[in-house]
PDB file of C-alpha atoms in Angstrom:
ATOM      1  CA  MET A   1      -0.622  15.085 -31.422  1.00  0.00           C
ATOM      2  CA  THR A   2      -0.880  12.359 -29.068  1.00  0.00           C
ATOM      3  CA  VAL A   3      -2.327  11.556 -25.551  1.00  0.00           C
ATOM      4  CA  ALA A   4       0.663  10.503 -23.120  1.00  0.00           C
ATOM      5  CA  ILE A   5      -0.736   7.599 -20.784  1.00  0.00           C
ATOM      6  CA  VAL A   6       2.044   8.037 -17.899  1.00  0.00           C
ATOM      7  CA  ARG A   7       3.447   4.218 -16.611  1.00  0.00           C
ATOM      8  CA  PHE A   8       5.247   4.104 -13.126  1.00  0.00           C
ATOM      9  CA  GLY A   9       5.953   1.131 -11.423  1.00  0.00           C
ATOM     10  CA  GLY A  10       3.229  -0.722 -10.292  1.00  0.00           C
ATOM     11  CA  SER A  11       0.549   1.146 -12.759  1.00  0.00           C
ATOM     12  CA  ASN A  12      -2.041  -1.545 -13.712  1.00  0.00           C
ATOM     13  CA  CYS A  13      -4.641   0.425 -15.835  1.00  0.00           C
ATOM     14  CA  ASP A  14      -2.410   2.114 -18.625  1.00  0.00           C
ATOM     15  CA  ARG A  15      -3.477  -0.321 -21.184  1.00  0.00           C
ATOM     16  CA  ASP A  16      -7.572   0.103 -19.949  1.00  0.00           C
ATOM     17  CA  ALA A  17      -6.638   3.585 -20.649  1.00  0.00           C
ATOM     18  CA  LEU A  18      -5.210   3.054 -24.128  1.00  0.00           C
ATOM     19  CA  ARG A  19      -7.500   0.823 -25.534  1.00  0.00           C
ATOM     20  CA  ALA A  20     -10.610   3.125 -24.007  1.00  0.00           C
ATOM     21  CA  LEU A  21      -9.068   6.092 -25.999  1.00  0.00           C
ATOM     22  CA  GLN A  22      -8.255   4.093 -29.024  1.00  0.00           C
ATOM     23  CA  GLN A  23     -12.015   2.832 -28.900  1.00  0.00           C
ATOM     24  CA  LEU A  24     -12.972   6.658 -29.056  1.00  0.00           C
ATOM     25  CA  ASP A  25     -10.329   7.036 -32.015  1.00  0.00           C
ATOM     26  CA  VAL A  26      -8.095   9.342 -29.832  1.00  0.00           C
ATOM     27  CA  ASP A  27      -3.919   8.930 -30.662  1.00  0.00           C
ATOM     28  CA  ALA A  28      -2.516   7.727 -27.351  1.00  0.00           C
ATOM     29  CA  GLU A  29       0.631   6.349 -26.185  1.00  0.00           C
ATOM     30  CA  ILE A  30       1.878   4.545 -23.059  1.00  0.00           C
ATOM     31  CA  VAL A  31       5.160   6.405 -22.054  1.00  0.00           C
ATOM     32  CA  TRP A  32       7.425   5.241 -19.012  1.00  0.00           C
ATOM     33  CA  HIS A  33       7.901   7.497 -16.729  1.00  0.00           C
ATOM     34  CA  GLU A  34      11.605   7.916 -16.677  1.00  0.00           C
ATOM     35  CA  ASP A  35      11.688   8.644 -20.339  1.00  0.00           C
ATOM     36  CA  GLY A  36       9.394  11.698 -20.002  1.00  0.00           C
ATOM     37  CA  LEU A  37       6.961  13.125 -22.427  1.00  0.00           C
ATOM     38  CA  PRO A  38       6.961  12.745 -26.274  1.00  0.00           C
ATOM     39  CA  VAL A  39       7.268  16.480 -27.679  1.00  0.00           C
ATOM     40  CA  ASP A  40       4.152  16.284 -29.394  1.00  0.00           C
ATOM     41  CA  THR A  41       1.924  15.518 -25.910  1.00  0.00           C
ATOM     42  CA  SER A  42      -1.598  17.017 -26.452  1.00  0.00           C
ATOM     43  CA  GLY A  43      -3.126  15.360 -23.376  1.00  0.00           C
ATOM     44  CA  ILE A  44      -1.963  13.379 -20.342  1.00  0.00           C
ATOM     45  CA  VAL A  45      -3.581  10.534 -18.347  1.00  0.00           C
ATOM     46  CA  LEU A  46      -2.285   9.592 -15.056  1.00  0.00           C
ATOM     47  CA  PRO A  47      -3.491   5.921 -14.745  1.00  0.00           C
ATOM     48  CA  GLY A  48      -4.862   3.884 -11.879  1.00  0.00           C
ATOM     49  CA  GLY A  49      -2.310   1.336 -10.018  1.00  0.00           C
ATOM     50  CA  PHE A  50      -0.278   1.106  -7.400  1.00  0.00           C
ATOM     51  CA  SER A  51       2.640   2.921  -8.081  1.00  0.00           C
ATOM     52  CA  TYR A  52       5.615   2.380  -5.866  1.00  0.00           C
ATOM     53  CA  GLY A  53       3.661  -0.269  -3.971  1.00  0.00           C
ATOM     54  CA  ASP A  54       1.536   2.803  -2.420  1.00  0.00           C
ATOM     55  CA  TYR A  55       4.353   2.993   0.001  1.00  0.00           C
ATOM     56  CA  LEU A  56       4.214   6.081   2.333  1.00  0.00           C
ATOM     57  CA  ARG A  57       1.030   7.184   0.700  1.00  0.00           C
ATOM     58  CA  ALA A  58      -0.891   6.489  -2.146  1.00  0.00           C
ATOM     59  CA  GLY A  59       0.818   8.301  -4.986  1.00  0.00           C
ATOM     60  CA  ALA A  60       3.354   9.852  -2.891  1.00  0.00           C
ATOM     61  CA  MET A  61       6.376   8.560  -4.321  1.00  0.00           C
ATOM     62  CA  ALA A  62       5.256   9.110  -8.134  1.00  0.00           C
ATOM     63  CA  ALA A  63       4.621  12.588  -7.354  1.00  0.00           C
ATOM     64  CA  HIS A  64       8.101  13.018  -6.983  1.00  0.00           C
ATOM     65  CA  SER A  65       9.400  11.672 -10.231  1.00  0.00           C
ATOM     66  CA  PRO A  66      10.821  14.144 -12.516  1.00  0.00           C
ATOM     67  CA  VAL A  67       8.163  13.601 -15.140  1.00  0.00           C
ATOM     68  CA  MET A  68       5.362  15.436 -12.690  1.00  0.00           C
ATOM     69  CA  ASP A  69       7.318  18.473 -13.365  1.00  0.00           C
ATOM     70  CA  GLU A  70       6.572  18.092 -17.012  1.00  0.00           C
ATOM     71  CA  VAL A  71       3.038  17.253 -16.402  1.00  0.00           C
ATOM     72  CA  ARG A  72       2.836  20.599 -14.184  1.00  0.00           C
ATOM     73  CA  ASP A  73       4.318  22.580 -16.739  1.00  0.00           C
ATOM     74  CA  LEU A  74       2.040  21.661 -19.413  1.00  0.00           C
ATOM     75  CA  ALA A  75      -1.091  21.337 -17.378  1.00  0.00           C
ATOM     76  CA  ALA A  76      -0.366  25.445 -16.839  1.00  0.00           C
ATOM     77  CA  GLU A  77      -0.202  25.618 -20.789  1.00  0.00           C
ATOM     78  CA  GLY A  78      -3.665  24.096 -20.772  1.00  0.00           C
ATOM     79  CA  VAL A  79      -2.787  20.648 -21.787  1.00  0.00           C
ATOM     80  CA  PRO A  80      -5.501  18.514 -20.700  1.00  0.00           C
ATOM     81  CA  VAL A  81      -4.566  16.348 -17.791  1.00  0.00           C
ATOM     82  CA  LEU A  82      -6.575  13.469 -15.961  1.00  0.00           C
ATOM     83  CA  GLY A  83      -5.747  11.319 -13.059  1.00  0.00           C
ATOM     84  CA  VAL A  84      -7.605   8.055 -12.314  1.00  0.00           C
ATOM     85  CA  CYS A  85      -7.838   6.474  -9.154  1.00  0.00           C
ATOM     86  CA  ASN A  86      -3.921   6.061  -8.217  1.00  0.00           C
ATOM     87  CA  GLY A  87      -3.612   9.185 -10.692  1.00  0.00           C
ATOM     88  CA  ALA A  88      -5.952  10.948  -8.894  1.00  0.00           C
ATOM     89  CA  GLN A  89      -3.636  10.311  -5.633  1.00  0.00           C
ATOM     90  CA  ILE A  90      -0.592  11.179  -7.771  1.00  0.00           C
ATOM     91  CA  GLY A  91      -2.234  14.291  -8.815  1.00  0.00           C
ATOM     92  CA  SER A  92      -3.493  15.356  -5.261  1.00  0.00           C
ATOM     93  CA  GLU A  93       0.204  14.635  -3.629  1.00  0.00           C
ATOM     94  CA  SER A  94       1.720  16.647  -6.848  1.00  0.00           C
ATOM     95  CA  GLY A  95      -0.323  19.959  -6.382  1.00  0.00           C
ATOM     96  CA  LEU A  96      -2.002  19.560  -9.540  1.00  0.00           C
ATOM     97  CA  THR A  97      -5.495  19.410  -7.499  1.00  0.00           C
ATOM     98  CA  PRO A  98      -6.682  20.291  -4.000  1.00  0.00           C
ATOM     99  CA  GLY A  99      -7.292  17.798  -1.315  1.00  0.00           C
ATOM    100  CA  ALA A 100      -5.974  14.435  -0.392  1.00  0.00           C
ATOM    101  CA  PHE A 101      -6.981  10.760  -0.838  1.00  0.00           C
ATOM    102  CA  THR A 102      -6.859   8.764   2.187  1.00  0.00           C
ATOM    103  CA  THR A 103      -7.680   5.275   3.598  1.00  0.00           C
ATOM    104  CA  ASN A 104     -11.839   4.191   2.819  1.00  0.00           C
ATOM    105  CA  ALA A 105     -14.062   4.604   5.749  1.00  0.00           C
ATOM    106  CA  SER A 106     -14.504   0.859   5.713  1.00  0.00           C
ATOM    107  CA  ALA A 107     -10.359   0.358   6.055  1.00  0.00           C
ATOM    108  CA  ARG A 108     -11.004  -1.972   3.360  1.00  0.00           C
ATOM    109  CA  PHE A 109     -10.232  -2.042  -0.575  1.00  0.00           C
ATOM    110  CA  GLN A 110     -13.503  -1.794  -2.553  1.00  0.00           C
ATOM    111  CA  CYS A 111     -14.199  -2.829  -5.990  1.00  0.00           C
ATOM    112  CA  GLU A 112     -17.624  -2.279  -7.123  1.00  0.00           C
ATOM    113  CA  HIS A 113     -19.885  -0.218  -9.373  1.00  0.00           C
ATOM    114  CA  VAL A 114     -21.149   3.164  -7.804  1.00  0.00           C
ATOM    115  CA  HIS A 115     -23.294   5.812  -8.838  1.00  0.00           C
ATOM    116  CA  LEU A 116     -21.826   9.442  -9.686  1.00  0.00           C
ATOM    117  CA  ARG A 117     -23.946  12.485 -10.355  1.00  0.00           C
ATOM    118  CA  VAL A 118     -22.853  15.237 -12.577  1.00  0.00           C
ATOM    119  CA  GLU A 119     -22.056  18.695 -10.703  1.00  0.00           C
ATOM    120  CA  ASN A 120     -20.290  20.799 -13.022  1.00  0.00           C
ATOM    121  CA  PRO A 121     -21.362  20.073 -16.723  1.00  0.00           C
ATOM    122  CA  ASP A 122     -19.463  23.246 -18.235  1.00  0.00           C
ATOM    123  CA  THR A 123     -15.828  21.454 -18.176  1.00  0.00           C
ATOM    124  CA  PRO A 124     -14.183  19.331 -20.894  1.00  0.00           C
ATOM    125  CA  TRP A 125     -14.685  16.482 -18.734  1.00  0.00           C
ATOM    126  CA  THR A 126     -18.364  16.867 -18.445  1.00  0.00           C
ATOM    127  CA  GLN A 127     -19.758  18.557 -21.639  1.00  0.00           C
ATOM    128  CA  ALA A 128     -20.997  15.114 -22.829  1.00  0.00           C
ATOM    129  CA  TYR A 129     -23.524  15.441 -19.953  1.00  0.00           C
ATOM    130  CA  ASP A 130     -25.864  17.543 -18.335  1.00  0.00           C
ATOM    131  CA  GLU A 131     -26.098  18.611 -14.781  1.00  0.00           C
ATOM    132  CA  GLY A 132     -27.660  16.136 -12.630  1.00  0.00           C
ATOM    133  CA  ASP A 133     -27.006  13.158 -14.700  1.00  0.00           C
ATOM    134  CA  VAL A 134     -26.377   9.910 -12.908  1.00  0.00           C
ATOM    135  CA  LEU A 135     -23.505   7.627 -14.244  1.00  0.00           C
ATOM    136  CA  SER A 136     -22.554   4.071 -13.471  1.00  0.00           C
ATOM    137  CA  ILE A 137     -18.830   3.774 -13.131  1.00  0.00           C
ATOM    138  CA  PRO A 138     -16.506   1.337 -11.291  1.00  0.00           C
ATOM    139  CA  ILE A 139     -14.486   2.068  -8.327  1.00  0.00           C
ATOM    140  CA  ALA A 140     -11.429  -0.088  -7.128  1.00  0.00           C
ATOM    141  CA  HIS A 141      -9.214   1.589  -4.560  1.00  0.00           C
ATOM    142  CA  GLY A 142      -8.583   1.465  -0.942  1.00  0.00           C
ATOM    143  CA  GLU A 143      -7.691   4.979  -0.300  1.00  0.00           C
ATOM    144  CA  GLY A 144     -10.140   6.843  -2.185  1.00  0.00           C
ATOM    145  CA  ARG A 145     -11.739   9.093   0.499  1.00  0.00           C
ATOM    146  CA  PHE A 146     -11.578  12.778  -0.465  1.00  0.00           C
ATOM    147  CA  GLU A 147     -10.531  15.025   2.614  1.00  0.00           C
ATOM    148  CA  ILE A 148      -9.834  18.643   2.589  1.00  0.00           C
ATOM    149  CA  ASP A 149     -10.379  21.539   5.078  1.00  0.00           C
ATOM    150  CA  ASP A 150     -14.077  23.034   5.328  1.00  0.00           C
ATOM    151  CA  ASP A 151     -12.779  26.500   4.254  1.00  0.00           C
ATOM    152  CA  ARG A 152     -11.022  25.096   1.116  1.00  0.00           C
ATOM    153  CA  LEU A 153     -13.997  22.669   0.218  1.00  0.00           C
ATOM    154  CA  ASP A 154     -16.238  25.516   0.344  1.00  0.00           C
ATOM    155  CA  GLU A 155     -13.927  27.561  -1.891  1.00  0.00           C
ATOM    156  CA  LEU A 156     -13.988  24.524  -4.253  1.00  0.00           C
ATOM    157  CA  GLU A 157     -17.797  24.350  -4.280  1.00  0.00           C
ATOM    158  CA  THR A 158     -18.071  28.260  -4.798  1.00  0.00           C
ATOM    159  CA  GLU A 159     -16.188  28.003  -7.710  1.00  0.00           C
ATOM    160  CA  ASP A 160     -17.720  25.076  -9.217  1.00  0.00           C
ATOM    161  CA  ARG A 161     -14.671  22.910  -8.989  1.00  0.00           C
ATOM    162  CA  VAL A 162     -16.409  19.699  -7.942  1.00  0.00           C
ATOM    163  CA  LEU A 163     -16.858  17.699 -11.044  1.00  0.00           C
ATOM    164  CA  PHE A 164     -18.985  14.886  -9.467  1.00  0.00           C
ATOM    165  CA  ARG A 165     -20.446  13.295  -6.471  1.00  0.00           C
ATOM    166  CA  TYR A 166     -21.376   9.752  -5.222  1.00  0.00           C
ATOM    167  CA  CYS A 167     -24.871   9.144  -5.405  1.00  0.00           C
ATOM    168  CA  ASP A 168     -28.111   6.721  -5.385  1.00  0.00           C
ATOM    169  CA  GLU A 169     -29.542   5.553  -9.000  1.00  0.00           C
ATOM    170  CA  HIS A 170     -31.859   8.407  -8.907  1.00  0.00           C
ATOM    171  CA  GLY A 171     -29.040  11.348  -8.342  1.00  0.00           C
ATOM    172  CA  ASN A 172     -29.815  11.529  -4.511  1.00  0.00           C
ATOM    173  CA  VAL A 173     -26.395  12.107  -2.499  1.00  0.00           C
ATOM    174  CA  ARG A 174     -26.718  10.047   0.586  1.00  0.00           C
ATOM    175  CA  GLU A 175     -24.593   8.772   3.278  1.00  0.00           C
ATOM    176  CA  GLU A 176     -25.445   5.007   2.062  1.00  0.00           C
ATOM    177  CA  SER A 177     -24.612   5.892  -1.351  1.00  0.00           C
ATOM    178  CA  ASN A 178     -20.843   7.062  -0.588  1.00  0.00           C
ATOM    179  CA  PRO A 179     -18.799   4.043  -0.806  1.00  0.00           C
ATOM    180  CA  ASN A 180     -15.389   5.432   1.068  1.00  0.00           C
ATOM    181  CA  GLY A 181     -16.625   8.274   3.352  1.00  0.00           C
ATOM    182  CA  SER A 182     -15.123  11.150   0.929  1.00  0.00           C
ATOM    183  CA  LYS A 183     -16.240  14.694   2.236  1.00  0.00           C
ATOM    184  CA  HIS A 184     -19.492  16.029   1.000  1.00  0.00           C
ATOM    185  CA  SER A 185     -19.354  12.768  -1.059  1.00  0.00           C
ATOM    186  CA  VAL A 186     -17.016  14.406  -3.760  1.00  0.00           C
ATOM    187  CA  ALA A 187     -15.734  11.919  -6.400  1.00  0.00           C
ATOM    188  CA  GLY A 188     -13.623  14.117  -8.746  1.00  0.00           C
ATOM    189  CA  VAL A 189     -12.479  17.581  -8.719  1.00  0.00           C
ATOM    190  CA  LEU A 190     -10.945  20.215 -10.910  1.00  0.00           C
ATOM    191  CA  GLY A 191      -7.478  22.028 -10.677  1.00  0.00           C
ATOM    192  CA  GLU A 192      -6.816  25.589 -11.124  1.00  0.00           C
ATOM    193  CA  HIS A 193      -8.222  25.358 -14.798  1.00  0.00           C
ATOM    194  CA  ASP A 194     -10.678  23.190 -15.854  1.00  0.00           C
ATOM    195  CA  THR A 195      -8.564  21.370 -17.991  1.00  0.00           C
ATOM    196  CA  VAL A 196      -7.062  19.309 -15.243  1.00  0.00           C
ATOM    197  CA  ALA A 197      -9.059  16.777 -13.019  1.00  0.00           C
ATOM    198  CA  VAL A 198      -8.909  13.835 -10.796  1.00  0.00           C
ATOM    199  CA  LEU A 199     -11.177  11.538  -9.951  1.00  0.00           C
ATOM    200  CA  MET A 200     -11.404   7.931  -7.982  1.00  0.00           C
ATOM    201  CA  PRO A 201     -13.626   6.145 -10.208  1.00  0.00           C
ATOM    202  CA  HIS A 202     -12.655   4.367 -13.537  1.00  0.00           C
ATOM    203  CA  PRO A 203     -14.221   5.882 -16.619  1.00  0.00           C
ATOM    204  CA  GLU A 204     -11.833   3.998 -18.587  1.00  0.00           C
ATOM    205  CA  ARG A 205     -13.749   0.590 -17.327  1.00  0.00           C
ATOM    206  CA  ALA A 206     -17.072   2.115 -18.179  1.00  0.00           C
ATOM    207  CA  SER A 207     -15.939   3.061 -21.967  1.00  0.00           C
ATOM    208  CA  LEU A 208     -16.295  -0.372 -23.888  1.00  0.00           C
ATOM    209  CA  PRO A 209     -19.869  -1.524 -24.683  1.00  0.00           C
ATOM    210  CA  ASP A 210     -18.567  -5.250 -24.497  1.00  0.00           C
ATOM    211  CA  ILE A 211     -17.313  -4.976 -20.985  1.00  0.00           C
ATOM    212  CA  GLY A 212     -20.334  -3.226 -19.064  1.00  0.00           C
ATOM    213  CA  GLY A 213     -21.207  -0.015 -20.642  1.00  0.00           C
ATOM    214  CA  THR A 214     -20.321   3.393 -21.633  1.00  0.00           C
ATOM    215  CA  ASP A 215     -21.372   5.740 -19.213  1.00  0.00           C
ATOM    216  CA  GLY A 216     -17.493   6.694 -18.676  1.00  0.00           C
ATOM    217  CA  GLN A 217     -16.835   7.589 -22.188  1.00  0.00           C
ATOM    218  CA  GLY A 218     -17.839  11.374 -22.011  1.00  0.00           C
ATOM    219  CA  VAL A 219     -15.016  12.051 -19.741  1.00  0.00           C
ATOM    220  CA  LEU A 220     -12.352  10.944 -22.183  1.00  0.00           C
ATOM    221  CA  ARG A 221     -13.884  12.994 -24.870  1.00  0.00           C
ATOM    222  CA  ALA A 222     -12.081  15.727 -23.292  1.00  0.00           C
ATOM    223  CA  PHE A 223      -9.071  14.252 -25.411  1.00  0.00           C
ATOM    224  CA  ASP A 224     -10.920  14.270 -28.669  1.00  0.00           C
TER     225      ASP A 224
END
């Protein structure tokens, strides 16, 4: 059983994800998208980067890769799927999760540590945390602003499908702590099943003690 980290042309966080999972003793391998998923795939990571140069829209072209049909099929069977940053954009573009990620309110690329508040601890991705926990995890994106129509957002919130919100170091959700203008400060959401999640911050970059903290490890422990 292995976690498949799907590499597209332009992916650049696949090796980060691999190292972070190996740190947790999770069997994982990088898979070129044209080769399809291994038969023993037990989890899937759609990593960050700039797939296809982010032409058209970030994630739009990768979402039409044939491997995404396999990803959707396995997701429907309950196989854990995590999309991070560009992987979150691919996930939303391919219909794995609702909403869309578009240009930051600042209209610039932002690379910095942010704080996230855990909204729903009862998922595979957040079971290591308590509701209200505040995590420090980096972002690195130019198109991370989460957008969705108000009615659909109300449904997500009613169904507890908002995983994380941007907040300050004390857990307060404020306009000043929202780095990209995401609606309702949403930083991560669930698909129709809680085994599918996307988020813009990079948990794999906050999983190794020697490079800046381990707050993101809990997210990756869903693959244990």
